[in-house]
Structures are given as structure tokens and as C-alpha cells.
Coordinates of C-alpha atoms in Angstrom, one line a residue:
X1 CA 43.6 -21.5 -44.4
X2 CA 40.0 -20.6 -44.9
X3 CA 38.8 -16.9 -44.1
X4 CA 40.7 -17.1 -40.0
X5 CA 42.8 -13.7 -40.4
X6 CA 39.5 -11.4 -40.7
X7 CA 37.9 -9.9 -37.4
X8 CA 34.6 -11.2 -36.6
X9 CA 32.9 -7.5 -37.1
X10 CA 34.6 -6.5 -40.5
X11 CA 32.5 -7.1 -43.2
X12 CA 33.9 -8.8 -46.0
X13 CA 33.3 -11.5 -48.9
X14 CA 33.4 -14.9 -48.3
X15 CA 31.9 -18.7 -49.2
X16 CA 29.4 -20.5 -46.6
X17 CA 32.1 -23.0 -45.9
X18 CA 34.7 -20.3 -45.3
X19 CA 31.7 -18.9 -42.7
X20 CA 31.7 -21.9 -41.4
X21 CA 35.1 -22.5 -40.6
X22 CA 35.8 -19.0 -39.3
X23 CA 32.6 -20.0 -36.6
X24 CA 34.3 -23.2 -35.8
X25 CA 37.5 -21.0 -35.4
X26 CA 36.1 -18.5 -33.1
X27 CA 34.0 -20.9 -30.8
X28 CA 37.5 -23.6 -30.5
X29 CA 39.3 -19.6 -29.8
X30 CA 36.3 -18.6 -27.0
X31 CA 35.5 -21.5 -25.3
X32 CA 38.0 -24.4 -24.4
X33 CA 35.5 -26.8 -23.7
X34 CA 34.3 -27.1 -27.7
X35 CA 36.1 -30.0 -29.5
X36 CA 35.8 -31.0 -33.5
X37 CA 36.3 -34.5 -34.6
X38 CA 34.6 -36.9 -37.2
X39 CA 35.9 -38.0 -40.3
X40 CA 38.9 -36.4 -42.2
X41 CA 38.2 -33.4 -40.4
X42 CA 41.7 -32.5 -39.0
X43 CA 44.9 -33.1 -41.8
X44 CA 42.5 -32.9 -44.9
X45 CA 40.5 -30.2 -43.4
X46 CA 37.4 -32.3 -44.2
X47 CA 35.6 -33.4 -47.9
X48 CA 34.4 -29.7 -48.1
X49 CA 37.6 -27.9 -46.4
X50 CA 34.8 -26.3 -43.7
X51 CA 37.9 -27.4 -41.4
X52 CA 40.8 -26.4 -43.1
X53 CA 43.7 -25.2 -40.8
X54 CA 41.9 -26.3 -37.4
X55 CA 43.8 -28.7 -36.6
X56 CA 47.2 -27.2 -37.1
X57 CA 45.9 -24.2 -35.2
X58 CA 44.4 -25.4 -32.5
X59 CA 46.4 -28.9 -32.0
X60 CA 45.0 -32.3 -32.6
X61 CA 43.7 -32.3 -28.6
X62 CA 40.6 -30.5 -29.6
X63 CA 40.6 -31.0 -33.6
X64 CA 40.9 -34.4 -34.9
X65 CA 40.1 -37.3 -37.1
X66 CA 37.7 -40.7 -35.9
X67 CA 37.4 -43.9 -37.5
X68 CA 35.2 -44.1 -40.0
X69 CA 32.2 -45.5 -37.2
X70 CA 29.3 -42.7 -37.2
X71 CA 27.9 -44.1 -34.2
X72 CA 31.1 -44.5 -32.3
X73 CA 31.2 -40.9 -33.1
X74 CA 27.9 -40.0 -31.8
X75 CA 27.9 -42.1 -29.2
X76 CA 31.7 -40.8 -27.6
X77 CA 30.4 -36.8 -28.1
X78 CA 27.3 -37.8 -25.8
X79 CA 29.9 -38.9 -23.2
X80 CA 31.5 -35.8 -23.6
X81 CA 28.9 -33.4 -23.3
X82 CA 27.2 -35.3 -20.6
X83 CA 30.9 -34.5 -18.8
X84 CA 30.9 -30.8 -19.6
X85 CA 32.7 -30.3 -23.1
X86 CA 30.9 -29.3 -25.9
X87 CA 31.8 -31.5 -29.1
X88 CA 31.0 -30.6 -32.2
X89 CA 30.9 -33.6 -35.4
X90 CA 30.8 -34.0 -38.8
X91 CA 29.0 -36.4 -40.2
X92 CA 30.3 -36.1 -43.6
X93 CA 27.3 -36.8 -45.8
X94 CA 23.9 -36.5 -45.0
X95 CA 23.1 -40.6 -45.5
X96 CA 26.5 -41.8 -44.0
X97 CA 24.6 -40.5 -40.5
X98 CA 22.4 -42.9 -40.5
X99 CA 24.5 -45.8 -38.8
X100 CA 24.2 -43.2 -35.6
X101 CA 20.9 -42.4 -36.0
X102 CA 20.1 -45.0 -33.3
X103 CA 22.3 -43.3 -30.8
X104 CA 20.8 -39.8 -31.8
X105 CA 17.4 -41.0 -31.6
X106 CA 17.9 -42.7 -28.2
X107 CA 19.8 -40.9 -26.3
X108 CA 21.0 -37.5 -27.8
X109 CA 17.4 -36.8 -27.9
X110 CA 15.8 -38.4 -24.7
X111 CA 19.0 -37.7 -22.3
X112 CA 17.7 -34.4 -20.8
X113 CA 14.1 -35.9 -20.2
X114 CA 15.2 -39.0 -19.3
X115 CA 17.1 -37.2 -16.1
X116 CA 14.7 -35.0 -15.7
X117 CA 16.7 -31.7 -16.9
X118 CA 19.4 -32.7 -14.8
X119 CA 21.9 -33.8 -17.5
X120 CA 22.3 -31.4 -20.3
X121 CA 23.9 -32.2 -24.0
X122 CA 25.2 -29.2 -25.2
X123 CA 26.2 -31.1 -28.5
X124 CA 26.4 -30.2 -32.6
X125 CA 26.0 -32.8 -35.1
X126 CA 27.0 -31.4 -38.5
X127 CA 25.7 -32.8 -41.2
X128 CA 25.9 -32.0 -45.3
X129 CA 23.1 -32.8 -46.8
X130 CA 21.1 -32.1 -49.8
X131 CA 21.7 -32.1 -53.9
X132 CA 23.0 -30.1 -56.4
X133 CA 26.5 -31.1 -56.6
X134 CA 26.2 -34.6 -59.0
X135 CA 27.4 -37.1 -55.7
X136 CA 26.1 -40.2 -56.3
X137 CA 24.3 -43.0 -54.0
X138 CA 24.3 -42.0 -50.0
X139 CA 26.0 -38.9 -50.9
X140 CA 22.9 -36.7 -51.4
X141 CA 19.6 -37.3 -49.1
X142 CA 17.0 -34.6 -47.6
X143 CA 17.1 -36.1 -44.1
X144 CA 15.5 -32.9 -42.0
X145 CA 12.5 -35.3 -41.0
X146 CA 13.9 -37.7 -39.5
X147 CA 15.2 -35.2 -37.1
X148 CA 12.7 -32.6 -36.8
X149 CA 10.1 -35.7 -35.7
X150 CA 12.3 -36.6 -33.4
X151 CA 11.5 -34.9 -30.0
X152 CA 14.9 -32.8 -28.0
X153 CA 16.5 -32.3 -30.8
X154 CA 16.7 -28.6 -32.2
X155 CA 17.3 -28.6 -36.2
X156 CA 18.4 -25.6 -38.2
X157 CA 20.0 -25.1 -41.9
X158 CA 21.1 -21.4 -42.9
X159 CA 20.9 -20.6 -46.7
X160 CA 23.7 -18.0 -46.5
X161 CA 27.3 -17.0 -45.6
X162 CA 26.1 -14.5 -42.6
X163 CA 23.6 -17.1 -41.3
X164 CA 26.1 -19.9 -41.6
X165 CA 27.8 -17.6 -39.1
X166 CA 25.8 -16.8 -36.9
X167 CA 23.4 -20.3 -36.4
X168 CA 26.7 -22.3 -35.8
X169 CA 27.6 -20.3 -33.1
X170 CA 24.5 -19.7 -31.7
X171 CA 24.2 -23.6 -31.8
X172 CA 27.5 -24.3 -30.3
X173 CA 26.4 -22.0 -27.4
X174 CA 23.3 -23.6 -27.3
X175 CA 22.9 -26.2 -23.9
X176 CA 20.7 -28.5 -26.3
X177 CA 21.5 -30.9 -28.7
X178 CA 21.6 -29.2 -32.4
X179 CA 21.4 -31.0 -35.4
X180 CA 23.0 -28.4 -37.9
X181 CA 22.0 -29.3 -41.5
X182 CA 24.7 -27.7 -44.6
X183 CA 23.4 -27.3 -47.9
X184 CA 26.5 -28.3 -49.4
X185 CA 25.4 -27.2 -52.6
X186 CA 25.8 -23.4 -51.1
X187 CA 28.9 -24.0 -49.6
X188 CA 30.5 -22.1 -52.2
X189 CA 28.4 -19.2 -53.3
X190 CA 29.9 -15.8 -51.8
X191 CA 28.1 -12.9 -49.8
X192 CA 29.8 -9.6 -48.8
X193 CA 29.0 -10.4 -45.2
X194 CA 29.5 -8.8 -41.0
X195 CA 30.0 -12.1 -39.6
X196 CA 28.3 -11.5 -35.6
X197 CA 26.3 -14.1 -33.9
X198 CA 24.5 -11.6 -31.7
X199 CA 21.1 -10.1 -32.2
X200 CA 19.1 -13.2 -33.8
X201 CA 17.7 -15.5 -32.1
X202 CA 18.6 -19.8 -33.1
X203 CA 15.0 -20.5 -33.5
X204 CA 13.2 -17.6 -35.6
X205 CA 12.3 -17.8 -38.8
X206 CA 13.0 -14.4 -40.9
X207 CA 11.4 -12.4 -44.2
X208 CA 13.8 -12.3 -47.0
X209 CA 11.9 -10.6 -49.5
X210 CA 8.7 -8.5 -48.9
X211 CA 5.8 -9.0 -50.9
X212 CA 1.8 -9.1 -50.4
X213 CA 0.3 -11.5 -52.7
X214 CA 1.2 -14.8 -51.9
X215 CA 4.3 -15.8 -49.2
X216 CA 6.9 -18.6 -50.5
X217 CA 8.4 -19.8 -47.3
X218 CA 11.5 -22.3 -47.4
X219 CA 15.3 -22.9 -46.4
X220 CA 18.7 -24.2 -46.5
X221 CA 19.7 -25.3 -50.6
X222 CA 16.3 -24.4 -51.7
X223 CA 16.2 -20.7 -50.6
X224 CA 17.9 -19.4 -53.1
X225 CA 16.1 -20.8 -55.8
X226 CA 12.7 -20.1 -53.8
X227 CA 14.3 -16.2 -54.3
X228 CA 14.8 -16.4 -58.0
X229 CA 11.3 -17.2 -58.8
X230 CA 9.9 -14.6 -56.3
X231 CA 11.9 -12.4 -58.5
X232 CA 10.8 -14.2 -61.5
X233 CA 6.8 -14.0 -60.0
X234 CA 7.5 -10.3 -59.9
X235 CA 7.5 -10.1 -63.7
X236 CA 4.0 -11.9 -64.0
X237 CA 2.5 -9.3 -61.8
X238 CA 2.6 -11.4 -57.9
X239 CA 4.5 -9.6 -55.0
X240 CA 5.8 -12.7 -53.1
X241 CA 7.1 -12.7 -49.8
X242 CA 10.1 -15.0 -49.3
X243 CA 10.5 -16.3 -45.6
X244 CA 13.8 -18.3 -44.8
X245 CA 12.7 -20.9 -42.0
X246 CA 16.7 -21.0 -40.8
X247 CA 15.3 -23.3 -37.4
X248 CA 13.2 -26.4 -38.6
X249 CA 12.6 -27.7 -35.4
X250 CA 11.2 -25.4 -33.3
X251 CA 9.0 -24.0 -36.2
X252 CA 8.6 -20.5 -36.0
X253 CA 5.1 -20.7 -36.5
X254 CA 4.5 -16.6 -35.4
X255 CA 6.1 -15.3 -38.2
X256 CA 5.2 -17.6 -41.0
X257 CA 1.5 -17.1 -40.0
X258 CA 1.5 -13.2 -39.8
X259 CA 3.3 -13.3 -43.3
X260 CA 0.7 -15.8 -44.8
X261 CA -2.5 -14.4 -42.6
X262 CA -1.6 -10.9 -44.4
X263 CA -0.8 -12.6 -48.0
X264 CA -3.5 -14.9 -48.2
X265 CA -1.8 -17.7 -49.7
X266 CA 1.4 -19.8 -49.7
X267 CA 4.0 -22.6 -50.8
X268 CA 6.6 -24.3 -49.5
X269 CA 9.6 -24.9 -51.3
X270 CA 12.4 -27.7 -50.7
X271 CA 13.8 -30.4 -52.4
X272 CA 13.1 -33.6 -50.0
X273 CA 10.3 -36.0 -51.4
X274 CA 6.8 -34.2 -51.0
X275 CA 5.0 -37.3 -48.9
X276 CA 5.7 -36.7 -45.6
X277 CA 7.9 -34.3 -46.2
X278 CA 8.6 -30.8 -43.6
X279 CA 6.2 -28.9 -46.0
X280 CA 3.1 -30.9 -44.9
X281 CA 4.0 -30.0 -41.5
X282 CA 4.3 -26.3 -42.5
X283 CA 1.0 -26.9 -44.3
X284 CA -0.7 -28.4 -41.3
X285 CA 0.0 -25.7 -39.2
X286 CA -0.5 -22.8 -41.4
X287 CA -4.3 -24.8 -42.3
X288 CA -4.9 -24.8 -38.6
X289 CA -3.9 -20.9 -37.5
X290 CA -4.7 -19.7 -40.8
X291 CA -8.1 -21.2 -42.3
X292 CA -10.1 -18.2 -42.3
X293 CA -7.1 -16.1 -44.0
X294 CA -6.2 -18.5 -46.6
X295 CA -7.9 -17.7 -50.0
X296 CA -6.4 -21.2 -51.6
X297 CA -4.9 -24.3 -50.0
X298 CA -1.2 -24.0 -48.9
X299 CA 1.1 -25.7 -51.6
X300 CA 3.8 -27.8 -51.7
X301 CA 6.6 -27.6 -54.4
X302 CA 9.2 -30.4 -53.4
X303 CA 11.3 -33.7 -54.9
X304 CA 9.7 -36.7 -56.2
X305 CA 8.4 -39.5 -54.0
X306 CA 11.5 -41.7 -55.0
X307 CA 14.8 -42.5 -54.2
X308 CA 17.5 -39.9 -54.8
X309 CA 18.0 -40.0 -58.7
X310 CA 21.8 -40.5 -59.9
X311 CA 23.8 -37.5 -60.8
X312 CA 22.5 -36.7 -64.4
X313 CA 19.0 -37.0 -63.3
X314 CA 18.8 -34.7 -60.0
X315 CA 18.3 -31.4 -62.1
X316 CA 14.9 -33.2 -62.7
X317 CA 14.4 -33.9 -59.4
X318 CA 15.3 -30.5 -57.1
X319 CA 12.5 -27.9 -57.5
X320 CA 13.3 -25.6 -60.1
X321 CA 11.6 -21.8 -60.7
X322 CA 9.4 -23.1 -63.1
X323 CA 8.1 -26.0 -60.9
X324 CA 7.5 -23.0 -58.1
X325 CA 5.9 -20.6 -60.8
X326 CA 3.2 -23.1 -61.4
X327 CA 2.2 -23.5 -58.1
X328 CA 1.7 -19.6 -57.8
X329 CA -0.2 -20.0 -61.0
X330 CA -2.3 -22.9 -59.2
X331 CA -3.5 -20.6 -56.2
X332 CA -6.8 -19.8 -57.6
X333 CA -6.5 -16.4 -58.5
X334 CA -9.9 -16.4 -60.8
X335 CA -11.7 -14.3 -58.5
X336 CA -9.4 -12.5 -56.9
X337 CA -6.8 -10.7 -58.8
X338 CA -3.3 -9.5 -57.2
X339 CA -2.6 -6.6 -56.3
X340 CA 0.2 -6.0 -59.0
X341 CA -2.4 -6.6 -61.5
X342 CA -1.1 -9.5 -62.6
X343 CA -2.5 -13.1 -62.0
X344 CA -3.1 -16.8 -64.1

């Protein structure tokens, strides 16, 4: 059983997925009305053992297995929470949600508006997603976009075992609809971690790494590398400031524009294709609040405008440190030196 024994407020070392399951674990133990179900999630624990021991603990009632039918899924958890439980699903893989993307689009989303606030979905979709662990086809996909377009749905992705934490119950407890994205290739990376859900807000963005020269701003999978190469910057002579988004949709706009309004320049990191991607929405927005601050145009470090590559391609593919130390090298630095005294 994964990480259930420890109190909430002892601090200890754990994996994200062992985060995650002790969230599940505390909001099934809190609150009668939260179920889990999708697929493989009760004997096997599911494909990433986020619920191992759930089911034996808290009795196949509230923790159990579906056919393998994402939209039946979807579609019975909007039933439930429209009748006052508070389900929470897996989806598995990031592209096997797809098939129940019609039912989240229309009518996870529009449910609350369409009753005029009357009928609340107090619902968690669960969903790994992202590279880095050599899956092959429909087993590794960026999907954020399609559900940060999509209007009523809140989106967030933690990048570490204490946010993990923290997000999924703040989303469980949430009364909207949460699309919670995993970066499944964090699952197991450790933090000596207090796991505590209060004090941070679901939808704030926070500063990970101080720095005045130039912010790098990113989330979920890609945080971590974003953090080496603002370490790795630091050796070339640029201080820069690492935010970690945590809530894609709403966008925390206030503190990624006092970050880049005091820095002066910025990329965003993450490893969807770069068309259409979030970070020209992050780009938008910083180019509309933050024009007059900006010394060169916001930059956008992401994957290629292709299909997900197979397995012995993707290292290719995600954004490396090097990839994100060229842009800082591209933010025209000719006339304006950083602080540090370093620069291209």
C-alpha cells in the first residue's frame, strides 16, 4: 500500500503517485460522498499504482473498476455529481480520453451555465498525460488545450509530490468540474514533503526560483527540466525566475506579469507542439499587459508541430535544457546586458 500509514502533517519522502494516492485516501476517509472508478483502478491499483490499496480499504462501493468505455465513464460521473456525490476518474492515458471528450465538452463543461448555476458538477477527471516514459502510440499526448479552450472547465497539473497533494484535494473540494492533468513521467521522482492542502489557493500560479533577468514560466513534466536550465543559465551569467503555472485554466495572469514586468523578458517552456499550443496563449497575454515592459518578444520553447514521435525518438522531441538555453540566448541581449554580467 502506497504512502496511507503517514499523517497528513508529518513531513516525509515520498513519489508524486504515492502523493497522489495518499490525497485520494484522505478525501475517500473525509468525505463519503467522493467515489473512484475508471479503468483497472480498484484490484490492480491502476497502470501507475496511484490507487493501490483503495479498494481493499475502502470497499469496492466507493473504489472500483469500469468497462473499458471512457465516455460511459464520463458520462455516469456527470449523473452522479449532478445528484450530489463527488466522483473522481481515471482516464488512464492522456489520448484514451478522447472517446469522452464529447461528453466533457458538452455537458461537463456547459452543465452549470446551461441551468443557470443551479446544477453544480463538483467532478475530477484524472488524466496522465505527457512523455518521457518510452509509451508508444495514444499512450503519450499533451492534451492541456483542448481543455483549457474549453469554457467551465478548470485545468491544473502539479510538477511535484507536495503539489500533487495539495491540488487534488483542493480539486476534489472544488464544486466545479476539474480536469487534473499527471505528468506521469514525475510520478516517481521523490520530495521530502508536509503533505497539507490548506493555505494555497487551486488557481495561482507560484515563483519557484527567484531571478531578475529574464522569467521562464512553465508546468507539470516540463518544470523540472525548465529548473535545470535556470540553474544551468545561472552559470552563463542570467538570473532566471522560474514560475510553475500549477492552474492552466484560470491563468494566473497577476503573477506571471509582475514576474515578467520586473524581468523584462520571458519563455515558456512545455513539451505540447508549439502551434497553438498553451504558450501562445501565455504569450498573448503577457504581449498585451506587458508591451511597454518587455525588452524582447516572449518566447516559446515547446515540441514539434507533429505527431507524437515513437519511443526512441521523444528525447528529440520534449524540450531539453539546451533547447531552453538558446532561447535565453535569443532574447536580444546586445544592448542591454544582465545584471549578472553575463549575456549572448
Amino acid at each position: 500500500m502506497t504512502a496511507l500509514a503517514e499523517p497528513t502533517s508529518a513531513p516525509g519522502t515520498l513519489t508524486m503517485a504515492g502523493a497522489l494516492n495518499r490525497a485520494l485516501a484522505d478525501a475517500l476517509a473525509e468525505d463519503g460522498r467522493v467515489l473512484v472508478f475508471g479503468e483497472d483502478v480498484g484490484t490492480l491499483g491502476g497502470v501507475f499504482r496511484v490507487t493501490d490499496g483503495l479498494a481493499a480499504r475502502f470497499g469496492e462501493a466507493r473504489v472500483f473498476d469500469t468497462p473499458l468505455a471512457e465516455a460511459g465513464i464520463v458520462g455516469t460521473a456527470v449523473g452522479m455529481a449532478m445528484n450530489g456525490l463527488r466522483p473522481v476518474v481515471e482516464m488512464q492515458f492522456d489520448a484514451f480520453a478522447y472517446p469522452a471528450f464529447e461528453q466533457i465538452t458538452s455537458h461537463l463543461a456547459k452543465l452549470r451555465n446551461r441551468t443557470r448555476g443551479r446544477v453544480e458538477l463538483p467532478m475530477v477527471i484524472r488524466i496522465p498525460y505527457g512523455g518521457g516514459i518510452g509509451g508508444v502510440e495514444h499512450h503519450c499526448d499533451s492534451s492541456e488545450v483542448y481543455y483549457t479552450h474549453t469554457a467551465g472547465l478548470r485545468v491544473v497539473t502539479p510538477s511535484s509530490p507536495a503539489d500533487a497533494y495539495a491540488l487534488l484535494r483542493q480539486a476534489i473540494d472544488s464544486p466545479d468540474p476539474v480536469i487534473f492533468l499527471e505528468p506521469k513521467r514525475r510520478y516517481w521522482e521523490r520530495e521530502t514533503a508536509r503533505l497539507d492542502h490548506r493555505g494555497s489557493d487551486l488557481d495561482r500560479a507560484v515563483v519557484r526560483r527567484p531571478g531578475t533577468d529574464l522569467t521562464l514560466i512553465s508546468y507539470g513534466g516540463a518544470l523540472a527540466t525548465t529548473l535545470e536550465a535556470a540553474e544551468a543559465a545561472q552559470e552563463e551569467g542570467y538570473s532566471a525566475e522560474v514560475i510553475d503555472l500549477r492552474s492552466l485554466s484560470p491563468f494566473d495572469l497577476d503573477t506571471v506579469a509582475a514576474s515578467v514586468r520586473r524581468t523584462g523578458r520571458a519563455v515558456v517552456v512545455h513539451e505540447a507542439s508549439r502551434f497553438c499550443g498553451y504558450g501562445a496563449e501565455v504569450a498573448a497575454q503577457l504581449s498585451e499587459s506587458c508591451f511597454h515592459y518587455l525588452e524582447a518578444p516572449v518566447l516559446r520553447v515547446a515540441g514539434f508541430d507533429i505527431p507524437y514521435p515513437p519511443p526512441n525518438l521523444e528525447q528529440h522531441h520534449l524540450p531539453g535544457v539546451d533547447r531552453i538555453l538558446d532561447a535565453i540566448e535569443r532574447l536580444q541581449w546586445a544592448d542591454s546586458a544582465p545584471a549578472t554580467g553575463g549575456g549572448a
